[in-house]
PDB file of C-alpha atoms in Angstrom:
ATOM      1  CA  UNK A   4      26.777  39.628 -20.765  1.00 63.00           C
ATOM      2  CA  UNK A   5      28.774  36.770 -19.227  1.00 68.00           C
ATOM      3  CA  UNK A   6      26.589  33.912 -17.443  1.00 83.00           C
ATOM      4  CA  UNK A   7      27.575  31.143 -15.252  1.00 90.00           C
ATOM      5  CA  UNK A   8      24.947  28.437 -14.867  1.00 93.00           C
ATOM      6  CA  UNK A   9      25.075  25.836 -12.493  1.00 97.00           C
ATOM      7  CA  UNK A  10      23.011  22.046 -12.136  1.00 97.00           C
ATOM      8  CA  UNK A  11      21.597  21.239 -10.221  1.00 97.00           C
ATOM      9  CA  UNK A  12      20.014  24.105  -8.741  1.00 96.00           C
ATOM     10  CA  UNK A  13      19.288  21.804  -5.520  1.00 97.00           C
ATOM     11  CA  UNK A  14      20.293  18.387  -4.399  1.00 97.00           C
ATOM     12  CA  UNK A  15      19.177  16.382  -1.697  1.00 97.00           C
ATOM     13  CA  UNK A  16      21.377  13.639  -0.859  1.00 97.00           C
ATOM     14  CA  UNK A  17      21.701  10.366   1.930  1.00 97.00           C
ATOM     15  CA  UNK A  18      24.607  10.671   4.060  1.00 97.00           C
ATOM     16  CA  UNK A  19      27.431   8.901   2.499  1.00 97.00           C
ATOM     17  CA  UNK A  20      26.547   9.381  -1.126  1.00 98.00           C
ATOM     18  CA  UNK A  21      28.158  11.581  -3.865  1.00 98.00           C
ATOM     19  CA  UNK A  22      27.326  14.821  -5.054  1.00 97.00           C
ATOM     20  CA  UNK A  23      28.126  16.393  -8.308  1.00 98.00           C
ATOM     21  CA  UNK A  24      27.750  19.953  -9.360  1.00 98.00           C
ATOM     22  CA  UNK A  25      28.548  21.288 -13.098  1.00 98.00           C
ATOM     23  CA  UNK A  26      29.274  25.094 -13.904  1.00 97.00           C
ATOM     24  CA  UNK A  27      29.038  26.482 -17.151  1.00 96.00           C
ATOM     25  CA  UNK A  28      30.276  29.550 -18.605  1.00 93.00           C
ATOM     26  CA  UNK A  29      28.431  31.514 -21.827  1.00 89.00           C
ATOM     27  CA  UNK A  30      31.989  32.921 -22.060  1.00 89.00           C
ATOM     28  CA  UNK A  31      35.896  31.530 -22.095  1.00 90.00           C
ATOM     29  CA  UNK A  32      37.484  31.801 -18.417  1.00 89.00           C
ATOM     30  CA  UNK A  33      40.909  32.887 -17.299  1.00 88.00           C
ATOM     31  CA  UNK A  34      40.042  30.717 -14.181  1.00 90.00           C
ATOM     32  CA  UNK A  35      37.712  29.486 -12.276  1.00 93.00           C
ATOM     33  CA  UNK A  36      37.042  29.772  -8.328  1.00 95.00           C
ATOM     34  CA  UNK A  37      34.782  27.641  -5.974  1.00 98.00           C
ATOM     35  CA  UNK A  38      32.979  28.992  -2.800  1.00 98.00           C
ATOM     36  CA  UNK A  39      30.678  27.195  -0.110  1.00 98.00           C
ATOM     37  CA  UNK A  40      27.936  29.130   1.701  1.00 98.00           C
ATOM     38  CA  UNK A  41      26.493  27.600   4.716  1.00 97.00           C
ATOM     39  CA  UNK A  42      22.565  28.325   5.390  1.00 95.00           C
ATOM     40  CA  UNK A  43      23.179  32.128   7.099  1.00 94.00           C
ATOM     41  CA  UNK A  44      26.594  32.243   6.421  1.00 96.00           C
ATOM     42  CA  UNK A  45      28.734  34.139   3.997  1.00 97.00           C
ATOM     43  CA  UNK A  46      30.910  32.650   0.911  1.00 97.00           C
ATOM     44  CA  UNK A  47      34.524  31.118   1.622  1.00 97.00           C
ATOM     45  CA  UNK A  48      37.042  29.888  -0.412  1.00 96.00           C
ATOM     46  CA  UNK A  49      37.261  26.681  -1.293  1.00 97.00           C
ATOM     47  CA  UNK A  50      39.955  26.606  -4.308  1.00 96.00           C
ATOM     48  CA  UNK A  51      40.757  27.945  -8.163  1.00 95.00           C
ATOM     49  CA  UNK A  52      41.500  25.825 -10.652  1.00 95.00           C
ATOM     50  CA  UNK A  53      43.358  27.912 -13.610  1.00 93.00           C
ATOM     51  CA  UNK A  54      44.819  25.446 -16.172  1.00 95.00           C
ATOM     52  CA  UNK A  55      42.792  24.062 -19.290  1.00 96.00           C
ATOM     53  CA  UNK A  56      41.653  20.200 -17.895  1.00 97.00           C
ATOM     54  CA  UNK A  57      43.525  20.677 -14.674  1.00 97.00           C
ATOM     55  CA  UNK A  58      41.970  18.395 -11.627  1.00 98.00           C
ATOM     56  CA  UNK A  59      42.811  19.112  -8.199  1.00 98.00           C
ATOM     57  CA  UNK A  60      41.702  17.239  -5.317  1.00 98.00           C
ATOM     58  CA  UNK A  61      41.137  18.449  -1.672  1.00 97.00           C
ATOM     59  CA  UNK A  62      40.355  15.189   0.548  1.00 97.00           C
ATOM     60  CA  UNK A  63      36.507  14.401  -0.442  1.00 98.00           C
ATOM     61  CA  UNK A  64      36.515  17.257  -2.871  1.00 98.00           C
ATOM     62  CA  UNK A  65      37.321  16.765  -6.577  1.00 98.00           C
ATOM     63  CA  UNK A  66      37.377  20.091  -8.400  1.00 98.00           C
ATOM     64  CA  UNK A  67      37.913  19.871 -12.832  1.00 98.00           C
ATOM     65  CA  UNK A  68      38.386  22.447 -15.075  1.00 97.00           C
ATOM     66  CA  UNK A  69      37.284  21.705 -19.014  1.00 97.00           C
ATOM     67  CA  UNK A  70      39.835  22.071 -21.491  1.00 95.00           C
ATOM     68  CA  UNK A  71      37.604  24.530 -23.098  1.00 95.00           C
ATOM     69  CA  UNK A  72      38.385  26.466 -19.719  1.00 93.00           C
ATOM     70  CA  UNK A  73      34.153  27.097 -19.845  1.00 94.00           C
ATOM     71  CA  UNK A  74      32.874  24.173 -17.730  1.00 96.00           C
ATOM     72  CA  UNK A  75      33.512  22.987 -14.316  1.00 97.00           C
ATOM     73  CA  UNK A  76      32.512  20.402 -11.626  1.00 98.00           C
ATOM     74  CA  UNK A  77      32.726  19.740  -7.836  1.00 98.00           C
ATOM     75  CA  UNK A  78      32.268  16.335  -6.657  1.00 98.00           C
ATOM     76  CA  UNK A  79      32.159  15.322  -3.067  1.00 98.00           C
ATOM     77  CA  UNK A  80      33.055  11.641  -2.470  1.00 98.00           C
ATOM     78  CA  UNK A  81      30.796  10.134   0.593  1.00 98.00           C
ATOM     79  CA  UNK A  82      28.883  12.773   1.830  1.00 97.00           C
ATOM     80  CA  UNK A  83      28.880  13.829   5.055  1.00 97.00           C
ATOM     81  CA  UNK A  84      26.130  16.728   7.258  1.00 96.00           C
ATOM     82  CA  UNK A  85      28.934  19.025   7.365  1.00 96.00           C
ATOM     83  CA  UNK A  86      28.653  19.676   3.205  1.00 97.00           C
ATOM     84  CA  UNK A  87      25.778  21.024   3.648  1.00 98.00           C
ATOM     85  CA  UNK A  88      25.883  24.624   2.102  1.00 98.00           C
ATOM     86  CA  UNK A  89      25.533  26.201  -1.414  1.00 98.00           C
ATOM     87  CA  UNK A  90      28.014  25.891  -3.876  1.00 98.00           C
ATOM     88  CA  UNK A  91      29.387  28.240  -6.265  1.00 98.00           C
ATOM     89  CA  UNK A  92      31.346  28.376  -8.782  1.00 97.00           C
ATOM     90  CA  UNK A  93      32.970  31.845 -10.053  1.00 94.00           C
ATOM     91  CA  UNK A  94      34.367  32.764 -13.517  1.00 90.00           C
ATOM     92  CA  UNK A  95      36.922  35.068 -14.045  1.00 81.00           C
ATOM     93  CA  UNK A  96      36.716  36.534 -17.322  1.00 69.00           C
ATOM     94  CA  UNK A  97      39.368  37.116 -20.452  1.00 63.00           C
ATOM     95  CA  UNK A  98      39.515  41.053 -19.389  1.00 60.00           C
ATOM     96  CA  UNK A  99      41.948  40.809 -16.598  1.00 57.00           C
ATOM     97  CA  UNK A 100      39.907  42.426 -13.920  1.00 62.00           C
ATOM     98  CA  UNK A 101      39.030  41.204 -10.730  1.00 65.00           C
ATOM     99  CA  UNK A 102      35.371  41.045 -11.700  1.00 76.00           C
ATOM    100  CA  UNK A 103      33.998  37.453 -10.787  1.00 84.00           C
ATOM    101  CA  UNK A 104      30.658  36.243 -12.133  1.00 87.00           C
ATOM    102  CA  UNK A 105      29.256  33.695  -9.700  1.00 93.00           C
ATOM    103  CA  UNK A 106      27.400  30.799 -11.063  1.00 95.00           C
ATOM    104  CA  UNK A 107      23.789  30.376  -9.658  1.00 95.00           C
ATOM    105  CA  UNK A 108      24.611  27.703  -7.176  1.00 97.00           C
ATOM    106  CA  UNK A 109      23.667  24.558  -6.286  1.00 98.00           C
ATOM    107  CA  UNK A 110      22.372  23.769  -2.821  1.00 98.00           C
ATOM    108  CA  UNK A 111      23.296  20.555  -0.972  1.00 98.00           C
ATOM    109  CA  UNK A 112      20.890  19.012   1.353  1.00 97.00           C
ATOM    110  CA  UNK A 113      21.946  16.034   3.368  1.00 96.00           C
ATOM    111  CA  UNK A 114      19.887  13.383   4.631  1.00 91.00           C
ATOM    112  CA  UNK A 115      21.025  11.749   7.694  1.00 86.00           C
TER     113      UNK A 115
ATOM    114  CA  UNK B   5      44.449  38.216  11.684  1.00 64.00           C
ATOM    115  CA  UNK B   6      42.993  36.656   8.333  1.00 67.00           C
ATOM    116  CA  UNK B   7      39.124  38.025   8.829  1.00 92.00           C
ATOM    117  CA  UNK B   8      37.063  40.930   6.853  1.00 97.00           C
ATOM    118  CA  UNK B   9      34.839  42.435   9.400  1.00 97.00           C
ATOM    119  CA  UNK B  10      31.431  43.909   8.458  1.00 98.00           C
ATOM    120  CA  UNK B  11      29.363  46.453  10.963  1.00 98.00           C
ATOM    121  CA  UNK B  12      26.777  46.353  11.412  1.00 98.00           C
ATOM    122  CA  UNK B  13      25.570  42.824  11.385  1.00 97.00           C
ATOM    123  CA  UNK B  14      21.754  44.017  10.813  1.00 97.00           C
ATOM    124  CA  UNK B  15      20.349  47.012   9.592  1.00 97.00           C
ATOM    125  CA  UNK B  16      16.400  48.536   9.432  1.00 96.00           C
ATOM    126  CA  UNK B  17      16.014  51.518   7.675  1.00 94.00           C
ATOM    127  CA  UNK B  18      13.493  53.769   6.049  1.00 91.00           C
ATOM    128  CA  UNK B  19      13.184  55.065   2.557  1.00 91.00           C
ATOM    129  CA  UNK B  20      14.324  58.248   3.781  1.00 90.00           C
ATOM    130  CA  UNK B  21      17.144  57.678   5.738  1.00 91.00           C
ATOM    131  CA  UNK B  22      21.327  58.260   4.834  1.00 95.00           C
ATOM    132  CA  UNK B  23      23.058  55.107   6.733  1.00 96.00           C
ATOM    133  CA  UNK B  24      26.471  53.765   5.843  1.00 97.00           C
ATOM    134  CA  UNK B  25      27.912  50.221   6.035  1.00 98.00           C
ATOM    135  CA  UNK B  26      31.146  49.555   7.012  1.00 98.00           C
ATOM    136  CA  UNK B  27      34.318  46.557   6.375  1.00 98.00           C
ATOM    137  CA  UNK B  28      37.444  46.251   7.174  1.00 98.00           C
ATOM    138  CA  UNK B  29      40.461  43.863   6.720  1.00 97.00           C
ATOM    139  CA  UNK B  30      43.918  43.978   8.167  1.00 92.00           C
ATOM    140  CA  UNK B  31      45.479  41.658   5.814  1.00 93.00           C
ATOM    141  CA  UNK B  32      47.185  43.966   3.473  1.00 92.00           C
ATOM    142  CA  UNK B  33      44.538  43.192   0.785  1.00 94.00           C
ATOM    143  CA  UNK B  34      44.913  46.064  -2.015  1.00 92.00           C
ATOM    144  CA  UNK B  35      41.524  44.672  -3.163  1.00 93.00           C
ATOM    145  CA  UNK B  36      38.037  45.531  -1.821  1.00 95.00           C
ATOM    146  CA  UNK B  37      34.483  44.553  -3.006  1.00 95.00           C
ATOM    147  CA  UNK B  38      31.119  44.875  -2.333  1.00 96.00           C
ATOM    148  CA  UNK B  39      28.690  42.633  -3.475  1.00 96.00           C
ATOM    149  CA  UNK B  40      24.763  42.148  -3.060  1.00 97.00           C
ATOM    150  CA  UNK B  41      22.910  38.967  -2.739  1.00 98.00           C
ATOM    151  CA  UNK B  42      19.144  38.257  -2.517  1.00 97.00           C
ATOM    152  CA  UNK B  43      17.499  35.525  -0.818  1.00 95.00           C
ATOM    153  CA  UNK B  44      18.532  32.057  -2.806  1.00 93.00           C
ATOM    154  CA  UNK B  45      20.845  33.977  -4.999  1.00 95.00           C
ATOM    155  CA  UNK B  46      24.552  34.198  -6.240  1.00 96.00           C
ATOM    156  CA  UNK B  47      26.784  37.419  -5.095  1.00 96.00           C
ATOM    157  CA  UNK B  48      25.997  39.879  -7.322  1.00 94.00           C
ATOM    158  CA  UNK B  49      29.596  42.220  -8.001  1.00 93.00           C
ATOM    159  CA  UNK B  50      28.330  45.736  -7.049  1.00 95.00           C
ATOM    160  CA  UNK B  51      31.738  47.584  -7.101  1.00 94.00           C
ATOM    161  CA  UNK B  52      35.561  46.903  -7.235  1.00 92.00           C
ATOM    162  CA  UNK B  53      38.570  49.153  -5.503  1.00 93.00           C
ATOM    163  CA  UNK B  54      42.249  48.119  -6.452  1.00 90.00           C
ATOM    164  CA  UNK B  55      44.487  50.557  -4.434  1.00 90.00           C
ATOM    165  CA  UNK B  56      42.107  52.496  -2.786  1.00 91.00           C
ATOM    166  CA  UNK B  57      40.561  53.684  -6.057  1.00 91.00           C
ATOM    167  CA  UNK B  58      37.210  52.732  -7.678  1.00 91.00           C
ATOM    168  CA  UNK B  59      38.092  50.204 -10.777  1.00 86.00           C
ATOM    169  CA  UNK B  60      34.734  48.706 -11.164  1.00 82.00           C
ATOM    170  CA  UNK B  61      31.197  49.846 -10.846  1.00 83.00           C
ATOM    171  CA  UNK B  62      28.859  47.300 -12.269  1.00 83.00           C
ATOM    172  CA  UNK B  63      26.074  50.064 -12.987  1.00 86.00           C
ATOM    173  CA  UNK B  64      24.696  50.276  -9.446  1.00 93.00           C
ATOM    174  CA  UNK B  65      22.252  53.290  -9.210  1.00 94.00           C
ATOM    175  CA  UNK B  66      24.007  56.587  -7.200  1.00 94.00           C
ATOM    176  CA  UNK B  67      21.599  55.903  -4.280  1.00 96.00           C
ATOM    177  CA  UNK B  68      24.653  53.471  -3.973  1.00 97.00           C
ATOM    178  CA  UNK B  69      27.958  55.478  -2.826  1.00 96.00           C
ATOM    179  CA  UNK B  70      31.011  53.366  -1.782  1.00 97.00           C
ATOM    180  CA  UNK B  71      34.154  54.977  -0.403  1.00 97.00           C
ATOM    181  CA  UNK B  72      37.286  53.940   0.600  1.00 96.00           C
ATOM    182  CA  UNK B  73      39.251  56.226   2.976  1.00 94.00           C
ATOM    183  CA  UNK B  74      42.334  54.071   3.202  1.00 93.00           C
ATOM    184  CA  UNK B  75      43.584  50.458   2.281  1.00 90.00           C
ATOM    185  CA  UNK B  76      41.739  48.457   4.972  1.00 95.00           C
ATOM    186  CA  UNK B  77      38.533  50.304   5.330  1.00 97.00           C
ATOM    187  CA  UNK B  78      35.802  50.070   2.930  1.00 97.00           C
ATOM    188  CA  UNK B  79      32.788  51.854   3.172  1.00 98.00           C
ATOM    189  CA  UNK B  80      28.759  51.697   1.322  1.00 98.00           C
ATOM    190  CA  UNK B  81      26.721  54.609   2.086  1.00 97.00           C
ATOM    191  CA  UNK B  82      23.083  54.204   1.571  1.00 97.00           C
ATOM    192  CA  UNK B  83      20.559  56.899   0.675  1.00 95.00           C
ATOM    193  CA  UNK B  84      16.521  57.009  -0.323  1.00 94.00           C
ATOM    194  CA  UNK B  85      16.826  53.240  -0.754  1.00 95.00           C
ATOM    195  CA  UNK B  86      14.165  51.145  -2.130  1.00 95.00           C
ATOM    196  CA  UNK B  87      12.443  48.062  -0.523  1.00 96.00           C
ATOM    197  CA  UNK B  88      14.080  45.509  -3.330  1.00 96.00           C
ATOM    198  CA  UNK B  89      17.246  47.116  -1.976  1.00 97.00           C
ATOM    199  CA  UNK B  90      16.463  44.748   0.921  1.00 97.00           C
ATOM    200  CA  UNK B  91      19.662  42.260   0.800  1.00 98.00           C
ATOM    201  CA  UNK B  92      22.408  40.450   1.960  1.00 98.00           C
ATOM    202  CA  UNK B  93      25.390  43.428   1.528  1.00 98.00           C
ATOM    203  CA  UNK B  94      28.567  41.471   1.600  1.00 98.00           C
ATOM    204  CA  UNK B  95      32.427  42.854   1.430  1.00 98.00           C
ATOM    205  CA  UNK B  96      35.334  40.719   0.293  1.00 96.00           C
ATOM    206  CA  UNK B  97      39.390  41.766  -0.150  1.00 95.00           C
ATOM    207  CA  UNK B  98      41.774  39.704  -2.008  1.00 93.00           C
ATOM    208  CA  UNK B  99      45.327  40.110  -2.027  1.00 91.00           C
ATOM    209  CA  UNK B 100      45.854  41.710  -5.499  1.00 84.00           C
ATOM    210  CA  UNK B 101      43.265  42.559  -8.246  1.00 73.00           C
ATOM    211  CA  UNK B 102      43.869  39.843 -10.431  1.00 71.00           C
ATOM    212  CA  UNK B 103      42.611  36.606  -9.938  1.00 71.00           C
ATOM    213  CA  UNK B 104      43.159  35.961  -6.555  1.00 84.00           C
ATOM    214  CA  UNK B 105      40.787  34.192  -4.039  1.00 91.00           C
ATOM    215  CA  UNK B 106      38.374  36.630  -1.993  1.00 93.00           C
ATOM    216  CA  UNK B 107      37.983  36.785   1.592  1.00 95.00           C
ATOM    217  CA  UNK B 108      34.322  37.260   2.980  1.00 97.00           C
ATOM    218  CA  UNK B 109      32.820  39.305   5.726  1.00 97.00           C
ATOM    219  CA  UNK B 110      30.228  37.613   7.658  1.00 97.00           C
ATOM    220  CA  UNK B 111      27.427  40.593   5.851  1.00 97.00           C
ATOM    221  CA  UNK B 112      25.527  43.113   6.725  1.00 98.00           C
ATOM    222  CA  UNK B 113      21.821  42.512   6.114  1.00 98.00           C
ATOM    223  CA  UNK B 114      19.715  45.637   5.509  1.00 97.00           C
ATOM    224  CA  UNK B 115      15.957  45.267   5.571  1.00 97.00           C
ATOM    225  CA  UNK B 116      14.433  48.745   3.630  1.00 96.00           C
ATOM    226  CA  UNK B 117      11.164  49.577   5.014  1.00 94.00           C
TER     227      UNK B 117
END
């Protein structure tokens, strides 16, 4: 079956710093979708990337699709304690259905 | 309004009992989803409606039974659950069933006893 890994499963970070997070995909993606999770809180939206290499940027927040459409990353330029949260990524398959396959996440911590 | 409601917010139940969660959206979504998600886990996809009608069922055992009475109302009705039943129940909607980003409800987290 399709899997979506994600590393690092947790990061701990100072305030200020940069955070990366890298999804991979067992399978080829017709896009890709990120979602935060803050601790008790449920996932939202962050942005899909669907084009093969395609960047797009959202103030601190880099998102990249690989041209191989089966990898992504999320990096977060200068931390700050309002990150904080799990971070998913979420593969849409070749099959056309709505089925997403979330990556395992990757938990931010932020030291102050 | 741009929010998918979930009632209730907690739930306790016995091995025994029939109890039903409930979502709802009023943004014209033609989408609906529930997923489950353990402690420290990713969303797991339990079931998919496009257009009121079920499109996905990612093998989910029959103590499982989701309904959908009408375009904004989505419901999960529980029966003789297990204790590793015990999750985070979470319903999103998306505009169209291809693709599109998916709206969360806050969850409804049901402790099996």
């Amino acid at each position: 079956g399709q899997q979506v890994m994600q590393i690092p499963q947790y990061q701990h970070v100072q305030e200020g710093e940069d955070f990366t997070t890298y999804c991979n995909s067992s399978t080829t993606l017709s896009n890709i979708q990120w979602y935060k999770q803050r601790p008790g809180g449920h996932p939202v939206f962050l942005i899909q990337l669907v084009k093969s290499g395609e960047v797009k940027k959202q103030k601190r927040l880099t998102f990249q699709f690989g041209e191989a459409k089966k990898n992504s990353s999320l990096h977060i330029t200068a931390t700050q304690t309002t990150d904080v949260g799990t971070y998913f990524c979420a593969g849409l398959g070749q099959t056309g259905a709505n089925n997403l396959f979330f990556g395992t996440g990757t938990r931010l911590t932020i030291i102050p | 309004d741009t929010e998918v409601t979930q009632t209730p917010k907690h739930l306790v139940m016995g091995m025994t009992n029939k109890k039903s969660l409930k979502c709802e959206q009023h943004m014209g979504h033609r989408a609906m989803y529930w997923y489950k998600q353990k402690a420290k886990k990713p969303p797991e996809l339990m079931f998919v409606y496009s257009y009121e009608k079920l499109s996905i069922n990612e093998s989910v055992p029959s103590r499982f039974s989701p309904e959908c009475p009408n375009s904004s109302l989505l419901n999960l009705h529980l029966h003789a659950l297990q204790p590793e039943d015990s999750a985070l129940y979470l319903c999103a909607s998306s505009q169209w069933t291809s693709g599109n980003e998916q709206f969360f409800g806050p969850g409804t987290r049901l402790t099996v006893l």
